[in-house]
Amino acid sequence: MQPQLVLIANHALTSTAATGPVLPDVRLFASEIHEYCLRYTQLTNQQVENTEAIWPKGESDCRFSYLDIQVNIQKHIIQLKFPFIYRAFFDFTPLRLSIFNMLKPVFTAYGTAECAAHPSRWDYSWIHYNNEWKLQRLEQMQQKILFQCTSYKRTILNLTHCLGEPCHTWQSVSHSNYLRWWQGSAYMENNI
């Protein structure tokens, strides 16, 4: 099974000691949701479940599923795990555009400054490691990135350590056989 797409976004939310981050109200447009569902169905031949799910408003649970996307919101980071393979994000332009169009209201409301895409898992057969300790350390960092990340800058540093320098264009990602990850702004999508 190939790795799935993970998208992380940088933001800063106000937080209270009792409830944690206070989530801003987000209005997602039905047309953008339907476009994403259509592209997802075209890609996978599967219907998107939970299409009536509502993005949380105000103070709410920070881990939830939205259109089969696993969402984890922290004070400084949003992590979204998509139900399709990582390389589809780069190969299937209509899907990529529909993702950014659907998430643009979220990114705007949350004050997102930048985002990055990376695979849900990776192996180190392509990297030379000197000893078992280094391999174990890389695998521990992978688990931290995928399940415990709360800081965007720290996550980017860990990704750079694990996967090398990020690619900044779609073409460079495809030329690197999907071993590398992509970092940039969602609003740069106009430059495709």
C-alpha positions as a printed Julia matrix, in Angstrom:
192×3 Matrix{Float64}:
   0.0    0.0     0.0
   1.39   3.4    -0.97
   1.71   6.29    1.49
  -1.2    8.68    1.75
  -1.15  12.47    1.55
  -0.61  14.55    4.7
  -1.0   18.33    4.51
   0.14  20.54    7.38
  -0.55  24.25    7.77
   1.03  26.88    9.99
  -1.22  29.18   12.04
  -1.61  30.68   15.51
  -4.85  30.29   17.46
  -5.89  31.92   20.7
  -6.06  29.38   23.48
  -7.69  29.01   26.9
  -6.46  26.8    29.72
  -9.86  25.11   30.11
 -10.75  24.3    26.51
  -7.53  24.63   24.54
  -7.46  26.39   21.14
 -10.49  28.53   20.29
 -11.48  27.66   16.74
 -12.73  30.44   14.45
 -15.98  30.06   12.54
 -15.39  28.7     9.05
 -17.85  28.78    6.17
 -17.06  26.1     3.62
 -18.8   26.57    0.31
 -21.0   23.68   -0.84
 -19.75  24.01   -4.43
 -16.12  23.51   -3.32
 -17.07  20.53   -1.15
 -18.95  18.94   -4.07
 -15.98  19.59   -6.38
 -13.62  17.85   -3.94
 -16.05  14.9    -3.57
 -16.31  14.62   -7.37
 -12.51  14.61   -7.84
 -12.04  12.13   -5.0
 -14.65   9.82   -6.53
 -13.05  10.13   -9.98
  -9.68   9.22   -8.53
 -10.67   6.32   -6.27
 -14.07   5.13   -7.57
 -15.29   5.43   -3.97
 -17.98   7.69   -2.6
 -16.92  10.12    0.1
 -18.55   9.27    3.42
 -19.73  11.75    6.06
 -20.52  14.4     3.48
 -22.85  16.05    6.0
 -20.03  16.5     8.52
 -19.6   20.04    9.82
 -16.26  21.73   10.36
 -16.27  22.59   14.1
 -17.11  26.13   15.13
 -16.0   27.93   18.27
 -14.6   25.78   21.05
 -14.72  22.16   19.98
 -12.89  18.86   19.66
  -9.63  19.36   17.82
  -9.47  15.85   16.33
 -12.24  14.88   13.95
 -13.01  13.48   10.51
 -14.31  15.7     7.73
 -15.16  14.18    4.32
 -12.94  11.2     5.27
 -10.06  13.62    5.94
  -8.58  13.1     9.41
  -8.1   16.56   10.93
  -5.91  17.39   13.93
  -5.88  21.04   15.06
  -3.29  22.3    17.53
  -2.45  25.83   18.63
   0.21  26.26   15.93
  -0.56  23.59   13.35
  -3.36  21.95   11.37
  -2.65  18.43   10.15
  -4.89  16.86    7.5
  -4.51  13.2     6.49
  -6.26  12.49    3.19
  -7.71   9.1     2.19
  -5.74   8.78   -1.07
  -2.13   8.31   -2.05
   0.47  11.07   -1.77
   1.47  11.06   -5.43
  -2.15  11.72   -6.56
  -1.83  15.23   -5.11
   0.9   15.98   -7.65
  -0.3   13.86  -10.6
  -3.98  14.83  -10.54
  -4.16  18.62  -10.92
  -7.99  18.88  -10.64
  -7.82  17.09   -7.27
  -5.05  19.4    -6.01
  -7.0   22.48   -7.09
 -10.18  21.22   -5.45
  -8.29  20.58   -2.18
  -6.88  24.11   -2.11
 -10.21  25.68   -3.11
 -12.03  23.77   -0.38
  -9.42  24.59    2.29
  -8.89  28.24    1.33
 -11.69  29.49    3.67
 -10.2   27.37    6.48
  -6.68  28.64    5.84
  -7.93  32.24    5.68
  -9.98  32.0     8.9
  -7.16  30.3    10.8
  -4.53  32.8     9.62
  -2.46  30.19    7.81
   0.87  31.55    6.63
   2.29  28.48    4.86
   1.7   24.8     4.31
   3.58  21.67    3.37
   2.66  18.26    1.96
   4.4   15.01    2.85
   3.67  11.27    2.64
   1.99   9.45    5.53
   5.01   7.16    5.87
   8.31   6.54    4.16
  11.17   4.06    4.22
  14.88   4.62    4.3
  16.05   2.14    1.66
  17.32   5.1    -0.39
  19.36   6.68    2.41
  22.71   5.52    3.79
  22.73   5.29    7.56
  25.84   4.46    9.56
  24.31   2.34   12.3
  21.08   0.95   13.74
  20.8    3.84   16.21
  20.51   6.37   13.36
  17.85   4.26   11.62
  15.92   3.91   14.88
  16.15   7.67   15.47
  14.81   8.4    11.97
  11.89   6.03   12.53
  11.11   7.69   15.88
  11.13  11.09   14.2
   8.74   9.77   11.55
   6.29   8.69   14.25
   6.6   12.08   15.94
   5.93  13.92   12.66
   2.91  11.78   11.83
   1.21  11.52   15.23
   2.57  14.06   17.72
   3.42  17.23   15.79
   2.3   20.48   17.43
   4.83  22.96   16.0
   5.02  23.76   12.29
   8.64  24.94   12.38
   9.78  21.89   14.35
   7.88  19.6    11.97
   9.55  21.23    8.95
  12.98  20.81   10.58
  12.23  17.15   11.32
  10.97  16.55    7.78
  14.12  18.14    6.37
  16.24  15.88    8.58
  14.28  12.76    7.58
  13.56  13.44    3.9
  16.14  16.03    2.82
  15.47  19.5     1.49
  11.86  20.14    0.42
  10.83  20.63   -3.17
   9.17  23.93   -3.99
   7.55  23.13   -7.34
   5.26  20.32   -8.47
   7.68  19.39  -11.25
  10.63  18.88   -8.9
   8.53  16.55   -6.74
   7.63  14.38   -9.72
  11.25  14.27  -10.92
  12.39  13.01   -7.53
  10.18   9.91   -7.76
   8.02  11.08   -4.84
  10.75  10.55   -2.27
  10.8   14.26   -1.53
   8.06  16.35    0.0
   6.66  19.72   -1.06
   6.69  22.94    0.95
   5.04  26.19    0.01
   1.99  28.37    0.28
  -1.45  27.17   -0.71
  -1.96  30.53   -2.31
   0.91  29.86   -4.74
  -1.43  27.46   -6.49
  -2.08  30.23   -9.04
   1.46  29.69  -10.36
   0.82  26.19  -11.74
